[in-house]
Each structure stands twice: as C-alpha cells, then as structure tokens.
GROMACS .gro file of C-alpha atoms in nm:
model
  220
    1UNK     CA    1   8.300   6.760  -0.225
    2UNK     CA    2   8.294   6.918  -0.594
    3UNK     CA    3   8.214   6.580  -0.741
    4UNK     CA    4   7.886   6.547  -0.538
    5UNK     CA    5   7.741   6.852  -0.606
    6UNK     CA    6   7.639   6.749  -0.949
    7UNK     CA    7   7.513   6.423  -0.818
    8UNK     CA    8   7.287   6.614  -0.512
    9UNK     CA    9   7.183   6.866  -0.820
   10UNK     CA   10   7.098   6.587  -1.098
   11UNK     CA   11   6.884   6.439  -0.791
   12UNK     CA   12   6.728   6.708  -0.732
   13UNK     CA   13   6.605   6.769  -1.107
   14UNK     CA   14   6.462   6.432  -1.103
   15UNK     CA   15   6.270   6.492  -0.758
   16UNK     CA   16   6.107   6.840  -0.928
   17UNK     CA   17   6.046   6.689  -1.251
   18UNK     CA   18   5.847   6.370  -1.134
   19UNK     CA   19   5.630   6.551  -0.917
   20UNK     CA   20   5.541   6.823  -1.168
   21UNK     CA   21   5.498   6.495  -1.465
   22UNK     CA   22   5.239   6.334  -1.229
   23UNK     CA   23   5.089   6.683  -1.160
   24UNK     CA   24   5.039   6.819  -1.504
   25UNK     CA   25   5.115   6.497  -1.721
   26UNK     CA   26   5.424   6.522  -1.924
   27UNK     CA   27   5.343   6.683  -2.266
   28UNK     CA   28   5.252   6.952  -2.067
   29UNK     CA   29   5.542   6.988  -1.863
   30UNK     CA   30   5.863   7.182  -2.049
   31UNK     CA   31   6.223   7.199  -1.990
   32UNK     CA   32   6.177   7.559  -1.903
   33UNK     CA   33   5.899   7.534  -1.662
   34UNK     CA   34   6.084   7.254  -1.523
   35UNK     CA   35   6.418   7.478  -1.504
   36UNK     CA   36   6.209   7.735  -1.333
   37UNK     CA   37   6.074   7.533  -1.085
   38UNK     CA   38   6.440   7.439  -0.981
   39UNK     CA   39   6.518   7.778  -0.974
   40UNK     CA   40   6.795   7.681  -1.193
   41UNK     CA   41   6.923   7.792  -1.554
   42UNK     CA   42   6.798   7.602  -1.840
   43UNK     CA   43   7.168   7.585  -1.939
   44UNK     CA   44   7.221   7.384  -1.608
   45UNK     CA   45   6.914   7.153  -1.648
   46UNK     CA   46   7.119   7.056  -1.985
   47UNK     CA   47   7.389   7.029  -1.839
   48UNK     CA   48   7.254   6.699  -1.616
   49UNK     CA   49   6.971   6.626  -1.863
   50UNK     CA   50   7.021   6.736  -2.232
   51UNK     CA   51   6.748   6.656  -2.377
   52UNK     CA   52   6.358   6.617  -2.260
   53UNK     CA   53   6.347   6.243  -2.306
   54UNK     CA   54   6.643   6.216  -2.055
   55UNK     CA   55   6.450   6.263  -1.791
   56UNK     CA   56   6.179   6.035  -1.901
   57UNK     CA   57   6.401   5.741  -1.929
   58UNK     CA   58   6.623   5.844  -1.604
   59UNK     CA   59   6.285   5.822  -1.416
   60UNK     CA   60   6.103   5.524  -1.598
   61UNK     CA   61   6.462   5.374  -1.489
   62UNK     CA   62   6.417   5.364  -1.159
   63UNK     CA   63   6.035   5.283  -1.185
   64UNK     CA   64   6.139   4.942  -1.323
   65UNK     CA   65   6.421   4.832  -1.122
   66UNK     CA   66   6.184   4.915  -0.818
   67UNK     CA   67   5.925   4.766  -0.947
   68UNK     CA   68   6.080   4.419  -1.077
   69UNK     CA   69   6.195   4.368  -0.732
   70UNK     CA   70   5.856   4.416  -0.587
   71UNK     CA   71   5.714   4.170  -0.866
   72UNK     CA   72   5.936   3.938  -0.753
   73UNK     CA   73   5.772   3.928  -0.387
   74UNK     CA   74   5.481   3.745  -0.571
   75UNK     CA   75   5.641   3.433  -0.521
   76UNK     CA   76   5.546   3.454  -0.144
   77UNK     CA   77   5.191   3.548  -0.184
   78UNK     CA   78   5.013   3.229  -0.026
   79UNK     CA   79   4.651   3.386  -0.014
   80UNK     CA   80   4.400   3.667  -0.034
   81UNK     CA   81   4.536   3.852   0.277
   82UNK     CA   82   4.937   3.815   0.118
   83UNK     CA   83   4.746   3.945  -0.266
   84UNK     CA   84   4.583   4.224  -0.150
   85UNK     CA   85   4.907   4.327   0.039
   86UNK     CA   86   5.092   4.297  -0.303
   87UNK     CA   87   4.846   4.458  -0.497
   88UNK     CA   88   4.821   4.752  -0.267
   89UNK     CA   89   5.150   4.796  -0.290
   90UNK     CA   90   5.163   4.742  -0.656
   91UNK     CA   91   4.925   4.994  -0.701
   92UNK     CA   92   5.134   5.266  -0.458
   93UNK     CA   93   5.448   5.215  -0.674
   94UNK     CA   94   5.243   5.292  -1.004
   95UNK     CA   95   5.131   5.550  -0.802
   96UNK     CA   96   5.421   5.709  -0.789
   97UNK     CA   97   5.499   5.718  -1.131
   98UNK     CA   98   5.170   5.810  -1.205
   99UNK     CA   99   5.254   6.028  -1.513
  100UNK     CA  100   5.397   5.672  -1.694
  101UNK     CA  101   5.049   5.556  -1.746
  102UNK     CA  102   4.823   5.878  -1.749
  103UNK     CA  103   5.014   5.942  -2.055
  104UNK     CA  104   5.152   5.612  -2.138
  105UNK     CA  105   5.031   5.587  -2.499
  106UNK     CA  106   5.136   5.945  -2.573
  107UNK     CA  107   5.455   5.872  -2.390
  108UNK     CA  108   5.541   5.531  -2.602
  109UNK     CA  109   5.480   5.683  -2.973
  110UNK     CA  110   5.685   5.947  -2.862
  111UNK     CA  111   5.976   5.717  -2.703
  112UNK     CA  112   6.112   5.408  -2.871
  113UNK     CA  113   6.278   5.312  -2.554
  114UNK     CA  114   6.005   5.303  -2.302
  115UNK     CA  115   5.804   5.157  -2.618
  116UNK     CA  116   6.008   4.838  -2.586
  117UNK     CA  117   6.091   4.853  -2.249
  118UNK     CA  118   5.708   4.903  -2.154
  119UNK     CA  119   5.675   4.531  -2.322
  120UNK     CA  120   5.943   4.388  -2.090
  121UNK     CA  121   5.715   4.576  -1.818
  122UNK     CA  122   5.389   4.369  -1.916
  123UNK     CA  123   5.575   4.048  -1.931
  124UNK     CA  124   5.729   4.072  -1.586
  125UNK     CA  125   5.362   4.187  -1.481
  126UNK     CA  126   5.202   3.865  -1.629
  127UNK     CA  127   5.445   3.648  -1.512
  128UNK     CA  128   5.459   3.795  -1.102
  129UNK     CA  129   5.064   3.740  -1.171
  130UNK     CA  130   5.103   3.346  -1.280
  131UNK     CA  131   5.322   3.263  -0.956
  132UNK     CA  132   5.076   3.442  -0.752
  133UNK     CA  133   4.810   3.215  -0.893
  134UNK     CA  134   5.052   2.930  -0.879
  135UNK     CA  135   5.065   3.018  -0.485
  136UNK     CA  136   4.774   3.038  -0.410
  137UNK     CA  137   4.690   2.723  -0.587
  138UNK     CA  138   4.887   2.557  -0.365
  139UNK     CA  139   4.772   2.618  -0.062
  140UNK     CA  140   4.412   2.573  -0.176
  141UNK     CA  141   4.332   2.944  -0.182
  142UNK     CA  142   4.265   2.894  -0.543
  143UNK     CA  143   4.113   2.646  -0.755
  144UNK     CA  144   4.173   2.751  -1.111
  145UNK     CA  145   4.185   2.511  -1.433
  146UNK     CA  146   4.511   2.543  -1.606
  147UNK     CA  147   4.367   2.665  -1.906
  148UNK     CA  148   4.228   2.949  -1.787
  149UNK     CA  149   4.524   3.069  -1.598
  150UNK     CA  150   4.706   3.255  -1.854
  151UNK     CA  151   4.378   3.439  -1.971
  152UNK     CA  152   4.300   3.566  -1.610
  153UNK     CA  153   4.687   3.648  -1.508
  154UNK     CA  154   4.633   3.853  -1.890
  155UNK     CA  155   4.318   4.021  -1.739
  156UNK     CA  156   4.456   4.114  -1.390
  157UNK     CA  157   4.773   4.305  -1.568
  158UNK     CA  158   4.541   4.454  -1.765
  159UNK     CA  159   4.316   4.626  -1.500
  160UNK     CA  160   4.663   4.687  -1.344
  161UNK     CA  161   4.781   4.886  -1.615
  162UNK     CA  162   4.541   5.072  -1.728
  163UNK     CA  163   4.303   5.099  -1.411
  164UNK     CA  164   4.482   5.466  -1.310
  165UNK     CA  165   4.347   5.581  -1.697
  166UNK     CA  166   3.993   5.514  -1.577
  167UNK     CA  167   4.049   5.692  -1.257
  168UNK     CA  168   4.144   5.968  -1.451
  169UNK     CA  169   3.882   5.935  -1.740
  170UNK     CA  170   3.608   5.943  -1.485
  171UNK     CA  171   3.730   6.226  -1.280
  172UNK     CA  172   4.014   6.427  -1.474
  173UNK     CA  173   4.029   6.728  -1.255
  174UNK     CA  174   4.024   6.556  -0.988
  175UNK     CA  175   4.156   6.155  -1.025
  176UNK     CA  176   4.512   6.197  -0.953
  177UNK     CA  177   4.556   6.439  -0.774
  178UNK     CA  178   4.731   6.311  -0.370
  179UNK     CA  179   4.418   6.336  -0.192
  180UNK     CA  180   4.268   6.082  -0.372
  181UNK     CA  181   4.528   5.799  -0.418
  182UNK     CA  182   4.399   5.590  -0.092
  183UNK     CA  183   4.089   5.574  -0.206
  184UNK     CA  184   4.198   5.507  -0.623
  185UNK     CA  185   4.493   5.252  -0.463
  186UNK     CA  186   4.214   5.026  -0.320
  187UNK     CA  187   3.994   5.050  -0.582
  188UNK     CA  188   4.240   4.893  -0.808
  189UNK     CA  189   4.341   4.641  -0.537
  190UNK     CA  190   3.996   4.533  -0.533
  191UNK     CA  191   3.917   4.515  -0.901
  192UNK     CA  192   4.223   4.366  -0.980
  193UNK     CA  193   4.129   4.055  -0.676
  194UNK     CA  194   3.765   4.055  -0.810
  195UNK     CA  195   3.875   3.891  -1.128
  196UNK     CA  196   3.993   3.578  -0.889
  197UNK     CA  197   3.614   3.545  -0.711
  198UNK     CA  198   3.510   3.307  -0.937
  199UNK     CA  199   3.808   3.051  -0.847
  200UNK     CA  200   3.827   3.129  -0.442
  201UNK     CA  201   3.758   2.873  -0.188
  202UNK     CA  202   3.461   2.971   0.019
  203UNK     CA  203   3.667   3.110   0.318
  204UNK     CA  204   3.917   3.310   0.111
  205UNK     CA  205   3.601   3.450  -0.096
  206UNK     CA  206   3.464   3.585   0.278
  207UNK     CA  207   3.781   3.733   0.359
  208UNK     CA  208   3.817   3.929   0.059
  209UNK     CA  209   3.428   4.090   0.134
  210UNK     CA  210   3.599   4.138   0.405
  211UNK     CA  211   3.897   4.377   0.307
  212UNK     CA  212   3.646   4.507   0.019
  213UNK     CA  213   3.404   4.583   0.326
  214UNK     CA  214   3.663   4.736   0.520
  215UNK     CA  215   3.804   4.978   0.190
  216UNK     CA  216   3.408   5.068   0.163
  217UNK     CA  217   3.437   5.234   0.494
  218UNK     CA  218   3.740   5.432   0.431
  219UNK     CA  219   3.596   5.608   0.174
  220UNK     CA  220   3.243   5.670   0.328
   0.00000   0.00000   0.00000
C-alpha cells in the first residue's frame, strides 16, 4: 500500500496541472500555483516533479503515445464518412492537450525535448495523412495525382496543427475555453476535409456537404 501512494499522488499532479496548462496556458501557470491547487507542499510537488519542465514532458508523453496509436487507425479510413470520424477524433485528442499548441512555439524554444520530439510529431502526422489518401484512393473516394499528394497531406497537418492557434487568435477570451470545443472540434474537421474537395468523387463531395451541413446546425 505505501508504494502506491506516490503513484495515486504523482497522478494526481498531472491531472491538476493539465487542466490548469489548457486553462491559463503554461507560462502562466507556476509550480506554486500548481502546488496550491493540489493543496499540497511545493516540497512534495518536487518531490514527484522536480523541476517545471517535468511535467511538460511527463504530459507531452502521454499525448504522443496516445496519439501515435490513433494515427495509426488511418490505415482503415476508406472514405469521407471513416475521415471525418478520424479527424474528429484527431481534433478531441489535441483537444485535450490543448496547452501543447496554444503555446507550442513558446513551449519548443523553451524545451529542447519537445523541440525534437514535436518533429517526430509532424512526421507521424504527414505520414497517417498519406495512407488516408492512399485509402481513399483506393476505393475511388479520391482521385488525386501522385504529385500532388505529398503537398496536400503537408497542408492538412498543417491546418491540423495550428488550426486551435486561430481559434484562439480570433477569440482569446473565449476560444478554448470547454464550452466551445464541439463547435472548434468540427470546425477543424471540416477545414482540414475541405482541402480534399477538389479531388472527391461526386458522391463523396455530397456527403461531406452533408456532415458540413449537419455541423452548421449544431452551432446555430
């Protein structure tokens, strides 16, 4: 029993400090506010976590094992209905670590390991992204010329990296705050899908007006 109580307690720190990164972005989030949150001694925070960066890494941790094995779903996207599902869900998981790209470039001048472990990030982005396409080509969902493949997969992990920054440019009181994420998760989902309009066969084209239609009315 003693050797889970640090375990339950290290947990716990992680819990408090994720939700108050994602509520007040991390520069702005101490080891003493953090402490006091717990209702814990800073001396015990250190204890778990010496040092700030600590629990940066700890979390950004399990951000990217969770989210490498969601990437690797992509291989069973077939077509628009199976890439929305994936994006959505893409989107909820950045959602969750939120504070990783609301402050992402602060975070990666600050942090040499996120700063090459971000890379890794974009590279197992882009390539989930080209076996999607590759998917959907297959079935016909798709008709893309192999040229251009790399430059749109490039363009979708862009808009999914960076799309919760907009949200947050154009609304920063407001953006990321849990009321809103339904509404910014779709957005993205959609913006992300546009890119593939111009390379959709007719009915898959339909059925994402669909799903776009159907997102319009959830936020009316």
């Amino acid at each position: 029993m003693v050797k889970k109580a640090p375990r339950r307690t290290a947990e716990r720190i992680l819990e408090v400090t994720l939700d108050l990164f994602n509520r007040f972005g991390e520069p702005n989030v101490s080891t003493t506010l953090i402490s006091a949150e717990l209702g814990i001694s800073p001396g015990n925070l250190y204890y778990h976590y010496p040092a700030k960066d600590e629990l940066i890494n700890s979390l950004f941790d399990r951000y990217e094992q969770a989210l490498n094995e969601l990437l690797n779903a992509s291989d069973g996207v077939r077509d628009v209905e199976d890439a929305w599902f994936f994006m959505h869900t893409l989107f909820e998981l950045i959602w969750q670590y939120r504070f990783l790209y609301r402050d992402l470039n602060d975070l990666l001048s600050k942090n040499r390991r996120l700063e090459t472990h971000f890379q890794s990030v974009l590279k197992n982005k882009t390539r989930a992204v080209r076996a999607l396409l590759d998917g959907m080509s297959r079935t016909g969902a798709v008709r893309i010329d192999s040229r251009e493949v790399e430059a749109t997969a490039t363009s979708m992990v862009v808009v999914l990296t960076y799309w919760l920054s907009f949200e947050y440019v154009r609304d920063p009181r407001r953006a990321l705050e849990p009321e809103n994420a339904q509404a910014a998760l779709l957005r993205g989902a959609q913006h992300v899908l546009n890119l593939l309009v111009p390379y959709l066969e007719q009915g898959q084209r339909q059925h994402l007006l669909k799903l776009v239609g159907a997102y319009n009315i959830v936020n009316n």
